[in-house]
mmCIF file of N, CA and C and ligand atoms in Angstrom:
data_model
loop_
_atom_site.group_PDB
_atom_site.id
_atom_site.type_symbol
_atom_site.label_atom_id
_atom_site.label_comp_id
_atom_site.label_asym_id
_atom_site.label_seq_id
_atom_site.Cartn_x
_atom_site.Cartn_y
_atom_site.Cartn_z
ATOM 1 N N MET A 1 -49.288 3.140 -35.939
ATOM 2 C CA MET A 1 -48.649 2.886 -34.519
ATOM 3 C C MET A 1 -47.507 2.020 -33.881
ATOM 4 N N GLU A 2 -46.788 2.425 -32.916
ATOM 5 C CA GLU A 2 -45.439 1.382 -32.641
ATOM 6 C C GLU A 2 -45.612 0.474 -32.378
ATOM 7 N N LYS A 3 -44.316 -0.282 -32.391
ATOM 8 C CA LYS A 3 -44.262 -1.662 -32.504
ATOM 9 C C LYS A 3 -44.208 -2.062 -31.287
ATOM 10 N N THR A 4 -45.056 -2.777 -30.994
ATOM 11 C CA THR A 4 -44.255 -3.640 -29.536
ATOM 12 C C THR A 4 -43.242 -4.180 -29.447
ATOM 13 N N LEU A 5 -42.592 -4.286 -28.027
ATOM 14 C CA LEU A 5 -41.322 -4.749 -27.958
ATOM 15 C C LEU A 5 -41.323 -6.315 -28.369
ATOM 16 N N TYR A 6 -42.561 -6.792 -27.924
ATOM 17 C CA TYR A 6 -42.687 -8.121 -28.700
ATOM 18 C C TYR A 6 -42.464 -8.505 -30.150
ATOM 19 N N GLU A 7 -42.873 -7.585 -30.770
ATOM 20 C CA GLU A 7 -42.578 -7.388 -32.336
ATOM 21 C C GLU A 7 -41.233 -7.191 -32.876
ATOM 22 N N ARG A 8 -40.850 -5.897 -31.807
ATOM 23 C CA ARG A 8 -39.368 -5.295 -32.268
ATOM 24 C C ARG A 8 -38.466 -6.616 -31.855
ATOM 25 N N LEU A 9 -38.675 -7.977 -30.945
ATOM 26 C CA LEU A 9 -37.661 -8.997 -30.567
ATOM 27 C C LEU A 9 -37.918 -10.050 -31.754
ATOM 28 N N GLY A 10 -38.888 -9.544 -32.522
ATOM 29 C CA GLY A 10 -38.834 -10.903 -33.609
ATOM 30 C C GLY A 10 -39.930 -11.587 -33.553
ATOM 31 N N GLY A 11 -41.045 -11.489 -32.561
ATOM 32 C CA GLY A 11 -42.293 -12.338 -32.406
ATOM 33 C C GLY A 11 -41.691 -13.758 -31.470
ATOM 34 N N ALA A 12 -42.740 -14.741 -31.838
ATOM 35 C CA ALA A 12 -42.484 -15.854 -30.993
ATOM 36 C C ALA A 12 -41.481 -17.022 -31.389
ATOM 37 N N GLU A 13 -40.810 -16.999 -32.627
ATOM 38 C CA GLU A 13 -40.103 -17.757 -33.041
ATOM 39 C C GLU A 13 -38.946 -17.358 -32.225
ATOM 40 N N ALA A 14 -38.598 -15.881 -32.512
ATOM 41 C CA ALA A 14 -37.150 -15.377 -32.085
ATOM 42 C C ALA A 14 -37.287 -15.344 -30.866
ATOM 43 N N ILE A 15 -38.238 -14.974 -30.059
ATOM 44 C CA ILE A 15 -38.393 -15.051 -28.748
ATOM 45 C C ILE A 15 -38.276 -16.709 -27.529
ATOM 46 N N ARG A 16 -38.637 -17.675 -28.479
ATOM 47 C CA ARG A 16 -38.570 -19.239 -28.174
ATOM 48 C C ARG A 16 -36.623 -19.279 -28.253
ATOM 49 N N LYS A 17 -35.998 -18.922 -29.256
ATOM 50 C CA LYS A 17 -34.808 -19.140 -29.330
ATOM 51 C C LYS A 17 -34.063 -18.087 -28.293
ATOM 52 N N LEU A 18 -34.683 -16.926 -28.112
ATOM 53 C CA LEU A 18 -33.633 -16.071 -27.121
ATOM 54 C C LEU A 18 -34.092 -16.811 -25.557
ATOM 55 N N ALA A 19 -34.839 -17.392 -25.219
ATOM 56 C CA ALA A 19 -35.564 -17.913 -23.904
ATOM 57 C C ALA A 19 -34.524 -18.753 -23.758
ATOM 58 N N ASN A 20 -34.243 -19.967 -24.824
ATOM 59 C CA ASN A 20 -33.470 -21.192 -24.875
ATOM 60 C C ASN A 20 -31.784 -20.377 -24.697
ATOM 61 N N ASP A 21 -31.584 -19.538 -25.171
ATOM 62 C CA ASP A 21 -30.223 -19.241 -25.221
ATOM 63 C C ASP A 21 -29.913 -18.718 -23.794
ATOM 64 N N ILE A 22 -30.716 -17.790 -23.421
ATOM 65 C CA ILE A 22 -30.636 -17.213 -21.865
ATOM 66 C C ILE A 22 -30.445 -18.435 -21.006
ATOM 67 N N ALA A 23 -31.581 -19.293 -21.098
ATOM 68 C CA ALA A 23 -31.232 -20.325 -20.140
ATOM 69 C C ALA A 23 -30.002 -21.211 -20.343
ATOM 70 N N GLU A 24 -29.551 -21.448 -21.732
ATOM 71 C CA GLU A 24 -28.160 -22.071 -22.181
ATOM 72 C C GLU A 24 -26.847 -21.299 -21.141
ATOM 73 N N ASN A 25 -27.106 -19.805 -21.208
ATOM 74 C CA ASN A 25 -26.146 -19.076 -20.967
ATOM 75 C C ASN A 25 -26.002 -19.135 -19.191
ATOM 76 N N HIS A 26 -27.088 -19.230 -18.681
ATOM 77 C CA HIS A 26 -27.206 -19.229 -17.005
ATOM 78 C C HIS A 26 -26.606 -20.686 -16.767
ATOM 79 N N MET A 27 -27.207 -22.047 -17.547
ATOM 80 C CA MET A 27 -26.259 -23.127 -17.253
ATOM 81 C C MET A 27 -24.805 -23.276 -17.596
ATOM 82 N N ALA A 28 -24.110 -22.278 -18.042
ATOM 83 C CA ALA A 28 -22.878 -22.518 -18.168
ATOM 84 C C ALA A 28 -22.104 -21.118 -17.532
ATOM 85 N N ASN A 29 -22.981 -20.238 -16.992
ATOM 86 C CA ASN A 29 -22.280 -19.260 -16.183
ATOM 87 C C ASN A 29 -22.032 -19.602 -14.606
ATOM 88 N N PRO A 30 -20.606 -19.724 -14.478
ATOM 89 C CA PRO A 30 -19.844 -20.193 -13.215
ATOM 90 C C PRO A 30 -20.674 -19.131 -11.757
ATOM 91 N N LEU A 31 -21.268 -18.225 -12.288
ATOM 92 C CA LEU A 31 -21.668 -17.264 -11.130
ATOM 93 C C LEU A 31 -23.145 -18.116 -10.660
ATOM 94 N N ILE A 32 -23.843 -18.393 -11.306
ATOM 95 C CA ILE A 32 -25.143 -18.903 -11.349
ATOM 96 C C ILE A 32 -25.514 -20.633 -11.726
ATOM 97 N N LYS A 33 -24.546 -21.169 -12.121
ATOM 98 C CA LYS A 33 -24.797 -22.537 -12.557
ATOM 99 C C LYS A 33 -25.300 -23.251 -11.779
ATOM 100 N N THR A 34 -24.867 -23.231 -10.386
ATOM 101 C CA THR A 34 -25.357 -24.094 -9.538
ATOM 102 C C THR A 34 -26.748 -24.180 -9.203
ATOM 103 N N ARG A 35 -27.532 -23.090 -9.300
ATOM 104 C CA ARG A 35 -28.804 -22.699 -9.310
ATOM 105 C C ARG A 35 -29.562 -23.025 -10.011
ATOM 106 N N PHE A 36 -29.000 -23.738 -11.162
ATOM 107 C CA PHE A 36 -30.066 -24.147 -12.333
ATOM 108 C C PHE A 36 -29.872 -25.563 -12.361
ATOM 109 N N ASP A 37 -28.582 -26.202 -11.648
ATOM 110 C CA ASP A 37 -28.157 -27.585 -11.658
ATOM 111 C C ASP A 37 -29.098 -28.362 -11.283
ATOM 112 N N ILE A 38 -30.041 -27.707 -9.957
ATOM 113 C CA ILE A 38 -30.950 -28.749 -9.147
ATOM 114 C C ILE A 38 -32.298 -28.425 -9.630
ATOM 115 N N VAL A 39 -32.368 -27.518 -10.802
ATOM 116 C CA VAL A 39 -34.063 -27.371 -11.573
ATOM 117 C C VAL A 39 -34.252 -28.679 -11.917
ATOM 118 N N GLU A 40 -35.678 -29.110 -11.513
ATOM 119 C CA GLU A 40 -35.946 -30.618 -12.161
ATOM 120 C C GLU A 40 -36.258 -30.674 -13.377
ATOM 121 N N ASP A 41 -36.941 -29.603 -13.983
ATOM 122 C CA ASP A 41 -37.577 -29.645 -15.357
ATOM 123 C C ASP A 41 -37.289 -28.222 -15.638
ATOM 124 N N MET A 42 -35.845 -28.464 -16.483
ATOM 125 C CA MET A 42 -35.615 -26.964 -17.343
ATOM 126 C C MET A 42 -36.298 -26.821 -18.256
ATOM 127 N N ASP A 43 -36.524 -27.654 -19.193
ATOM 128 C CA ASP A 43 -37.740 -27.505 -20.374
ATOM 129 C C ASP A 43 -38.891 -26.538 -19.788
ATOM 130 N N LYS A 44 -39.266 -26.885 -18.865
ATOM 131 C CA LYS A 44 -40.491 -26.286 -18.361
ATOM 132 C C LYS A 44 -40.243 -24.627 -17.982
ATOM 133 N N THR A 45 -38.835 -24.680 -17.122
ATOM 134 C CA THR A 45 -38.721 -23.378 -16.871
ATOM 135 C C THR A 45 -38.242 -22.536 -18.330
ATOM 136 N N LYS A 46 -37.645 -23.147 -19.194
ATOM 137 C CA LYS A 46 -37.600 -22.814 -20.236
ATOM 138 C C LYS A 46 -38.907 -21.939 -21.033
ATOM 139 N N GLU A 47 -39.895 -22.728 -21.114
ATOM 140 C CA GLU A 47 -40.794 -22.450 -21.855
ATOM 141 C C GLU A 47 -41.715 -21.380 -20.992
ATOM 142 N N LEU A 48 -41.459 -21.432 -19.454
ATOM 143 C CA LEU A 48 -42.103 -20.095 -18.563
ATOM 144 C C LEU A 48 -41.782 -18.872 -19.113
ATOM 145 N N VAL A 49 -40.201 -18.766 -19.155
ATOM 146 C CA VAL A 49 -39.599 -17.986 -19.463
ATOM 147 C C VAL A 49 -39.969 -17.308 -20.815
ATOM 148 N N PHE A 50 -39.929 -18.109 -21.480
ATOM 149 C CA PHE A 50 -40.648 -17.600 -22.894
ATOM 150 C C PHE A 50 -41.814 -17.062 -22.933
ATOM 151 N N GLN A 51 -42.785 -17.605 -22.195
ATOM 152 C CA GLN A 51 -44.313 -17.207 -22.065
ATOM 153 C C GLN A 51 -44.170 -15.639 -21.228
ATOM 154 N N PHE A 52 -43.265 -15.800 -20.230
ATOM 155 C CA PHE A 52 -42.617 -14.489 -19.474
ATOM 156 C C PHE A 52 -42.678 -13.263 -20.428
ATOM 157 N N ILE A 53 -41.671 -13.445 -21.223
ATOM 158 C CA ILE A 53 -40.962 -12.527 -22.365
ATOM 159 C C ILE A 53 -41.905 -11.984 -23.088
ATOM 160 N N CYS A 54 -42.706 -12.926 -23.489
ATOM 161 C CA CYS A 54 -43.807 -12.576 -24.593
ATOM 162 C C CYS A 54 -44.573 -11.966 -23.961
ATOM 163 N N ALA A 55 -45.237 -12.474 -22.766
ATOM 164 C CA ALA A 55 -46.687 -11.854 -22.071
ATOM 165 C C ALA A 55 -46.241 -10.276 -21.662
ATOM 166 N N GLY A 56 -44.689 -10.422 -20.850
ATOM 167 C CA GLY A 56 -44.361 -8.735 -20.731
ATOM 168 C C GLY A 56 -44.056 -7.891 -21.795
ATOM 169 N N THR A 57 -43.971 -8.230 -22.664
ATOM 170 C CA THR A 57 -43.685 -7.584 -23.926
ATOM 171 C C THR A 57 -44.830 -6.870 -24.911
ATOM 172 N N GLY A 58 -45.808 -7.319 -24.985
ATOM 173 C CA GLY A 58 -47.138 -7.253 -25.408
ATOM 174 C C GLY A 58 -47.427 -8.230 -26.601
ATOM 175 N N GLY A 59 -46.832 -9.412 -26.299
ATOM 176 C CA GLY A 59 -47.588 -10.518 -26.969
ATOM 177 C C GLY A 59 -48.468 -11.560 -26.569
ATOM 178 N N PRO A 60 -49.271 -12.067 -27.499
ATOM 179 C CA PRO A 60 -50.782 -12.498 -27.249
ATOM 180 C C PRO A 60 -50.503 -13.728 -26.286
ATOM 181 N N GLN A 61 -49.438 -14.338 -25.682
ATOM 182 C CA GLN A 61 -48.867 -15.381 -24.928
ATOM 183 C C GLN A 61 -49.761 -15.015 -23.579
ATOM 184 N N ALA A 62 -50.215 -16.110 -23.069
ATOM 185 C CA ALA A 62 -50.643 -15.944 -21.596
ATOM 186 C C ALA A 62 -49.339 -16.290 -20.511
ATOM 187 N N TYR A 63 -49.071 -16.120 -19.380
ATOM 188 C CA TYR A 63 -47.910 -16.670 -18.539
ATOM 189 C C TYR A 63 -48.669 -17.317 -17.817
ATOM 190 N N THR A 64 -48.301 -18.560 -17.536
ATOM 191 C CA THR A 64 -48.972 -19.524 -16.549
ATOM 192 C C THR A 64 -47.974 -20.139 -15.614
ATOM 193 N N GLY A 65 -46.860 -19.148 -15.130
ATOM 194 C CA GLY A 65 -46.155 -19.346 -14.179
ATOM 195 C C GLY A 65 -46.387 -18.740 -13.120
ATOM 196 N N ARG A 66 -45.485 -18.616 -11.742
ATOM 197 C CA ARG A 66 -45.523 -18.013 -10.793
ATOM 198 C C ARG A 66 -45.006 -16.527 -10.836
ATOM 199 N N ASP A 67 -45.730 -15.719 -9.866
ATOM 200 C CA ASP A 67 -45.296 -14.266 -9.960
ATOM 201 C C ASP A 67 -43.785 -14.109 -9.690
ATOM 202 N N MET A 68 -43.002 -13.194 -10.047
ATOM 203 C CA MET A 68 -41.538 -13.315 -9.699
ATOM 204 C C MET A 68 -41.053 -13.534 -8.096
ATOM 205 N N LEU A 69 -41.780 -12.752 -7.342
ATOM 206 C CA LEU A 69 -41.730 -12.943 -5.821
ATOM 207 C C LEU A 69 -41.688 -14.261 -5.657
ATOM 208 N N THR A 70 -42.933 -15.034 -5.715
ATOM 209 C CA THR A 70 -43.115 -16.322 -5.508
ATOM 210 C C THR A 70 -41.864 -17.308 -5.943
ATOM 211 N N ALA A 71 -41.709 -17.312 -7.060
ATOM 212 C CA ALA A 71 -40.491 -18.340 -7.969
ATOM 213 C C ALA A 71 -39.125 -18.056 -7.089
ATOM 214 N N HIS A 72 -39.175 -16.615 -6.734
ATOM 215 C CA HIS A 72 -37.525 -16.906 -6.554
ATOM 216 C C HIS A 72 -37.481 -16.623 -4.742
ATOM 217 N N THR A 73 -38.611 -16.564 -4.255
ATOM 218 C CA THR A 73 -38.770 -16.478 -2.672
ATOM 219 C C THR A 73 -38.144 -17.781 -1.857
ATOM 220 N N GLY A 74 -37.209 -17.485 -0.715
ATOM 221 C CA GLY A 74 -36.492 -18.777 -0.242
ATOM 222 C C GLY A 74 -35.193 -19.151 -0.918
ATOM 223 N N MET A 75 -34.724 -18.162 -1.991
ATOM 224 C CA MET A 75 -33.668 -18.477 -2.899
ATOM 225 C C MET A 75 -32.403 -17.578 -2.313
ATOM 226 N N ASN A 76 -32.597 -16.450 -1.620
ATOM 227 C CA ASN A 76 -31.886 -15.549 -1.207
ATOM 228 C C ASN A 76 -30.886 -15.440 -2.171
ATOM 229 N N ILE A 77 -30.948 -14.830 -3.145
ATOM 230 C CA ILE A 77 -30.406 -14.322 -4.308
ATOM 231 C C ILE A 77 -29.861 -13.174 -4.015
ATOM 232 N N SER A 78 -28.526 -13.202 -4.572
ATOM 233 C CA SER A 78 -27.568 -11.720 -4.041
ATOM 234 C C SER A 78 -27.687 -10.809 -5.452
ATOM 235 N N GLU A 79 -27.121 -9.689 -5.257
ATOM 236 C CA GLU A 79 -27.004 -8.904 -6.146
ATOM 237 C C GLU A 79 -26.174 -9.213 -7.327
ATOM 238 N N GLN A 80 -25.162 -9.746 -6.852
ATOM 239 C CA GLN A 80 -24.104 -10.283 -8.011
ATOM 240 C C GLN A 80 -24.806 -11.534 -8.906
ATOM 241 N N GLU A 81 -25.331 -12.099 -8.656
ATOM 242 C CA GLU A 81 -26.384 -13.469 -9.212
ATOM 243 C C GLU A 81 -27.243 -12.437 -9.985
ATOM 244 N N PHE A 82 -27.845 -11.304 -9.647
ATOM 245 C CA PHE A 82 -28.645 -10.686 -10.303
ATOM 246 C C PHE A 82 -28.090 -10.344 -11.439
ATOM 247 N N ILE A 83 -26.798 -9.713 -11.377
ATOM 248 C CA ILE A 83 -26.297 -8.882 -12.631
ATOM 249 C C ILE A 83 -25.853 -10.135 -13.829
ATOM 250 N N ALA A 84 -25.575 -10.832 -12.986
ATOM 251 C CA ALA A 84 -25.037 -12.222 -13.763
ATOM 252 C C ALA A 84 -26.456 -12.751 -14.635
ATOM 253 N N VAL A 85 -27.294 -12.949 -14.145
ATOM 254 C CA VAL A 85 -28.527 -13.185 -15.151
ATOM 255 C C VAL A 85 -28.994 -11.970 -15.894
ATOM 256 N N VAL A 86 -29.128 -10.848 -15.395
ATOM 257 C CA VAL A 86 -29.138 -9.782 -16.516
ATOM 258 C C VAL A 86 -27.745 -9.641 -17.524
ATOM 259 N N ASP A 87 -26.756 -10.084 -17.194
ATOM 260 C CA ASP A 87 -25.548 -10.305 -18.469
ATOM 261 C C ASP A 87 -25.809 -11.221 -19.359
ATOM 262 N N ASP A 88 -26.434 -12.268 -18.715
ATOM 263 C CA ASP A 88 -26.304 -13.599 -19.714
ATOM 264 C C ASP A 88 -27.535 -12.934 -20.523
ATOM 265 N N ILE A 89 -28.757 -12.155 -20.218
ATOM 266 C CA ILE A 89 -29.706 -12.016 -20.854
ATOM 267 C C ILE A 89 -29.320 -10.911 -21.981
ATOM 268 N N LEU A 90 -28.370 -10.089 -21.910
ATOM 269 C CA LEU A 90 -27.810 -9.071 -22.621
ATOM 270 C C LEU A 90 -26.903 -10.149 -23.880
ATOM 271 N N LYS A 91 -26.083 -11.081 -23.507
ATOM 272 C CA LYS A 91 -25.331 -11.469 -24.003
ATOM 273 C C LYS A 91 -26.263 -12.792 -25.038
ATOM 274 N N ALA A 92 -27.370 -12.832 -24.793
ATOM 275 C CA ALA A 92 -28.393 -13.842 -25.570
ATOM 276 C C ALA A 92 -28.894 -12.733 -26.609
ATOM 277 N N MET A 93 -29.004 -11.524 -26.341
ATOM 278 C CA MET A 93 -29.573 -10.610 -27.179
ATOM 279 C C MET A 93 -28.312 -10.599 -28.243
ATOM 280 N N ASP A 94 -27.213 -10.208 -27.828
ATOM 281 C CA ASP A 94 -26.270 -10.017 -28.806
ATOM 282 C C ASP A 94 -26.078 -11.316 -29.645
ATOM 283 N N LYS A 95 -25.931 -12.386 -29.463
ATOM 284 C CA LYS A 95 -26.123 -13.468 -30.377
ATOM 285 C C LYS A 95 -27.009 -13.617 -31.177
ATOM 286 N N ASN A 96 -28.503 -13.014 -30.890
ATOM 287 C CA ASN A 96 -29.410 -13.296 -31.495
ATOM 288 C C ASN A 96 -29.758 -11.679 -32.522
ATOM 289 N N ASN A 97 -28.782 -11.284 -32.448
ATOM 290 C CA ASN A 97 -28.730 -10.064 -33.273
ATOM 291 C C ASN A 97 -29.770 -8.695 -33.086
ATOM 292 N N LEU A 98 -29.832 -8.643 -31.844
ATOM 293 C CA LEU A 98 -31.071 -7.743 -31.405
ATOM 294 C C LEU A 98 -30.602 -6.628 -31.554
ATOM 295 N N GLY A 99 -31.539 -5.443 -31.242
ATOM 296 C CA GLY A 99 -30.535 -4.117 -31.367
ATOM 297 C C GLY A 99 -30.478 -3.367 -30.200
ATOM 298 N N GLU A 100 -29.739 -2.339 -29.857
ATOM 299 C CA GLU A 100 -29.481 -1.657 -28.863
ATOM 300 C C GLU A 100 -30.616 -1.059 -27.870
ATOM 301 N N ALA A 101 -31.865 -1.166 -28.947
ATOM 302 C CA ALA A 101 -32.744 -0.123 -28.024
ATOM 303 C C ALA A 101 -33.869 -1.329 -27.511
ATOM 304 N N GLU A 102 -33.466 -2.300 -28.344
ATOM 305 C CA GLU A 102 -34.615 -4.103 -27.295
ATOM 306 C C GLU A 102 -33.474 -4.187 -26.164
ATOM 307 N N LYS A 103 -31.999 -3.906 -26.283
ATOM 308 C CA LYS A 103 -31.740 -4.442 -24.949
ATOM 309 C C LYS A 103 -31.890 -3.520 -24.073
ATOM 310 N N LYS A 104 -31.810 -1.913 -24.449
ATOM 311 C CA LYS A 104 -32.183 -1.332 -23.143
ATOM 312 C C LYS A 104 -33.588 -1.385 -22.701
ATOM 313 N N ASP A 105 -34.631 -1.641 -23.502
ATOM 314 C CA ASP A 105 -35.746 -2.206 -22.935
ATOM 315 C C ASP A 105 -35.799 -3.424 -22.196
ATOM 316 N N MET A 106 -35.488 -4.369 -22.742
ATOM 317 C CA MET A 106 -35.238 -5.454 -21.784
ATOM 318 C C MET A 106 -34.392 -5.047 -20.468
ATOM 319 N N LEU A 107 -33.448 -4.326 -20.449
ATOM 320 C CA LEU A 107 -32.652 -3.976 -19.352
ATOM 321 C C LEU A 107 -33.421 -3.288 -18.144
ATOM 322 N N ALA A 108 -34.250 -2.568 -18.536
ATOM 323 C CA ALA A 108 -35.254 -1.554 -17.870
ATOM 324 C C ALA A 108 -36.451 -2.483 -17.049
ATOM 325 N N ILE A 109 -36.994 -3.530 -17.993
ATOM 326 C CA ILE A 109 -37.818 -4.462 -17.618
ATOM 327 C C ILE A 109 -37.160 -4.932 -16.529
ATOM 328 N N GLY A 110 -36.214 -5.800 -16.622
ATOM 329 C CA GLY A 110 -35.500 -6.800 -15.782
ATOM 330 C C GLY A 110 -35.038 -6.260 -14.359
ATOM 331 N N TYR A 111 -34.524 -4.918 -14.446
ATOM 332 C CA TYR A 111 -34.148 -3.983 -13.552
ATOM 333 C C TYR A 111 -35.468 -3.650 -12.448
ATOM 334 N N SER A 112 -36.004 -3.516 -12.952
ATOM 335 C CA SER A 112 -37.691 -2.845 -12.299
ATOM 336 C C SER A 112 -38.390 -4.219 -11.442
ATOM 337 N N LEU A 113 -37.648 -5.388 -11.717
ATOM 338 C CA LEU A 113 -38.073 -6.417 -10.983
ATOM 339 C C LEU A 113 -37.079 -7.122 -9.635
ATOM 340 N N LYS A 114 -36.251 -6.542 -9.583
ATOM 341 C CA LYS A 114 -35.128 -6.409 -8.685
ATOM 342 C C LYS A 114 -35.869 -6.846 -7.164
ATOM 343 N N ASP A 115 -36.522 -6.101 -7.137
ATOM 344 C CA ASP A 115 -37.033 -5.839 -5.294
ATOM 345 C C ASP A 115 -37.743 -7.084 -5.211
ATOM 346 N N GLU A 116 -38.386 -7.936 -6.576
ATOM 347 C CA GLU A 116 -39.154 -9.150 -6.397
ATOM 348 C C GLU A 116 -38.098 -10.416 -6.363
ATOM 349 N N ILE A 117 -36.540 -10.076 -6.657
ATOM 350 C CA ILE A 117 -36.087 -11.190 -7.064
ATOM 351 C C ILE A 117 -34.471 -11.390 -6.098
ATOM 352 N N ILE A 118 -33.922 -10.287 -5.367
ATOM 353 C CA ILE A 118 -32.954 -10.111 -4.539
ATOM 354 C C ILE A 118 -33.309 -10.208 -3.209
ATOM 355 N N ARG A 119 -32.595 -11.205 -2.709
ATOM 356 C CA ARG A 119 -32.748 -11.557 -1.201
ATOM 357 C C ARG A 119 -34.293 -11.390 -0.676
ATOM 358 N N VAL A 120 -35.053 -12.510 -1.673
ATOM 359 C CA VAL A 120 -36.555 -12.601 -0.976
ATOM 360 C C VAL A 120 -36.496 -13.958 -0.396
HETATM 361 C C1 HEM B 1 -34.555 -10.310 -14.640
HETATM 362 C C2 HEM B 1 -34.362 -11.305 -13.768
HETATM 363 C C3 HEM B 1 -35.172 -12.670 -13.719
HETATM 364 C C4 HEM B 1 -36.362 -12.960 -14.496
HETATM 365 C C5 HEM B 1 -37.131 -11.966 -15.678
HETATM 366 C C6 HEM B 1 -36.650 -14.741 -13.899
HETATM 367 C C7 HEM B 1 -37.657 -15.141 -14.267
HETATM 368 C C8 HEM B 1 -37.940 -16.111 -13.761
HETATM 369 C C9 HEM B 1 -38.989 -17.149 -14.387
HETATM 370 C C10 HEM B 1 -40.127 -16.852 -15.378
HETATM 371 C C11 HEM B 1 -39.407 -18.194 -13.874
HETATM 372 C C12 HEM B 1 -40.014 -19.373 -14.167
HETATM 373 C C13 HEM B 1 -41.343 -19.058 -12.791
HETATM 374 C C14 HEM B 1 -41.914 -20.647 -12.319
HETATM 375 O O1 HEM B 1 -41.376 -21.296 -12.221
HETATM 376 O O2 HEM B 1 -42.891 -20.222 -12.242
HETATM 377 C C15 HEM B 1 -37.868 -18.370 -13.332
HETATM 378 C C16 HEM B 1 -37.734 -19.404 -12.274
HETATM 379 C C17 HEM B 1 -36.343 -19.175 -11.910
HETATM 380 N N1 HEM B 1 -35.383 -18.772 -11.776
HETATM 381 FE FE1 HEM B 1 -35.621 -16.753 -12.279
HETATM 382 N N2 HEM B 1 -35.649 -14.844 -12.967
HETATM 383 C C18 HEM B 1 -34.618 -13.484 -12.883
HETATM 384 C C19 HEM B 1 -33.751 -13.710 -12.267
HETATM 385 C C20 HEM B 1 -32.817 -14.874 -11.550
HETATM 386 C C21 HEM B 1 -31.931 -14.990 -10.644
HETATM 387 C C22 HEM B 1 -30.621 -13.693 -10.298
HETATM 388 C C23 HEM B 1 -31.816 -16.325 -10.470
HETATM 389 C C24 HEM B 1 -30.631 -16.768 -9.642
HETATM 390 C C25 HEM B 1 -29.172 -16.802 -9.889
HETATM 391 C C26 HEM B 1 -33.149 -17.058 -10.910
HETATM 392 C C27 HEM B 1 -33.405 -18.403 -10.902
HETATM 393 C C28 HEM B 1 -34.403 -18.947 -10.999
HETATM 394 C C29 HEM B 1 -34.753 -20.489 -10.650
HETATM 395 C C30 HEM B 1 -33.619 -21.309 -9.981
HETATM 396 C C31 HEM B 1 -36.036 -20.498 -11.310
HETATM 397 C C32 HEM B 1 -36.498 -22.318 -11.195
HETATM 398 C C33 HEM B 1 -37.378 -22.415 -9.847
HETATM 399 C C34 HEM B 1 -37.905 -23.691 -9.857
HETATM 400 O O3 HEM B 1 -38.145 -24.486 -10.641
HETATM 401 O O4 HEM B 1 -38.324 -23.986 -8.823
HETATM 402 N N3 HEM B 1 -33.814 -16.323 -11.456
HETATM 403 N N4 HEM B 1 -36.993 -16.792 -13.254
#
């Protein structure tokens, strides 16, 4: 049987690292940093992003956060900011030595969520 994306990303431990690196990239990215400066509990957001990736790629973890529309409603996120987040995801994947096929799959998942995140 084909491996799940969860397995190809390296499972829970690797995805934990990936989620933390994505968050670190956002907090250092001048295009979106201010969005995250005001988040009260970044550890909780990191945990939810970890769960979201795991649950969305075939892992056994349950996602306990809000759906994407609810989580991003009222922020009026721009297309530029959305691309900045996607770039940060790919950069974190490079840092963690993940492959091109995995990057393409994550890119496709990210892109599929755009209407629930941009300008909502
Ligand atoms: C592929 C794109 C994205 C994904 C998969 C994603 C995923 C998530 C997840 C899983 C959460 C936690 C949900 C919760 O708090 O219940 C979250 C929260 C958040 N996201 Fe996104 N996000 C994306 C794009 C963006 C963009 C473009 C921005 C703005 C630049 C953004 C800003 C935030 C902020 C500020 C929070 C924390 C909300 C709070 O604490 O109230 N996200 N996101």
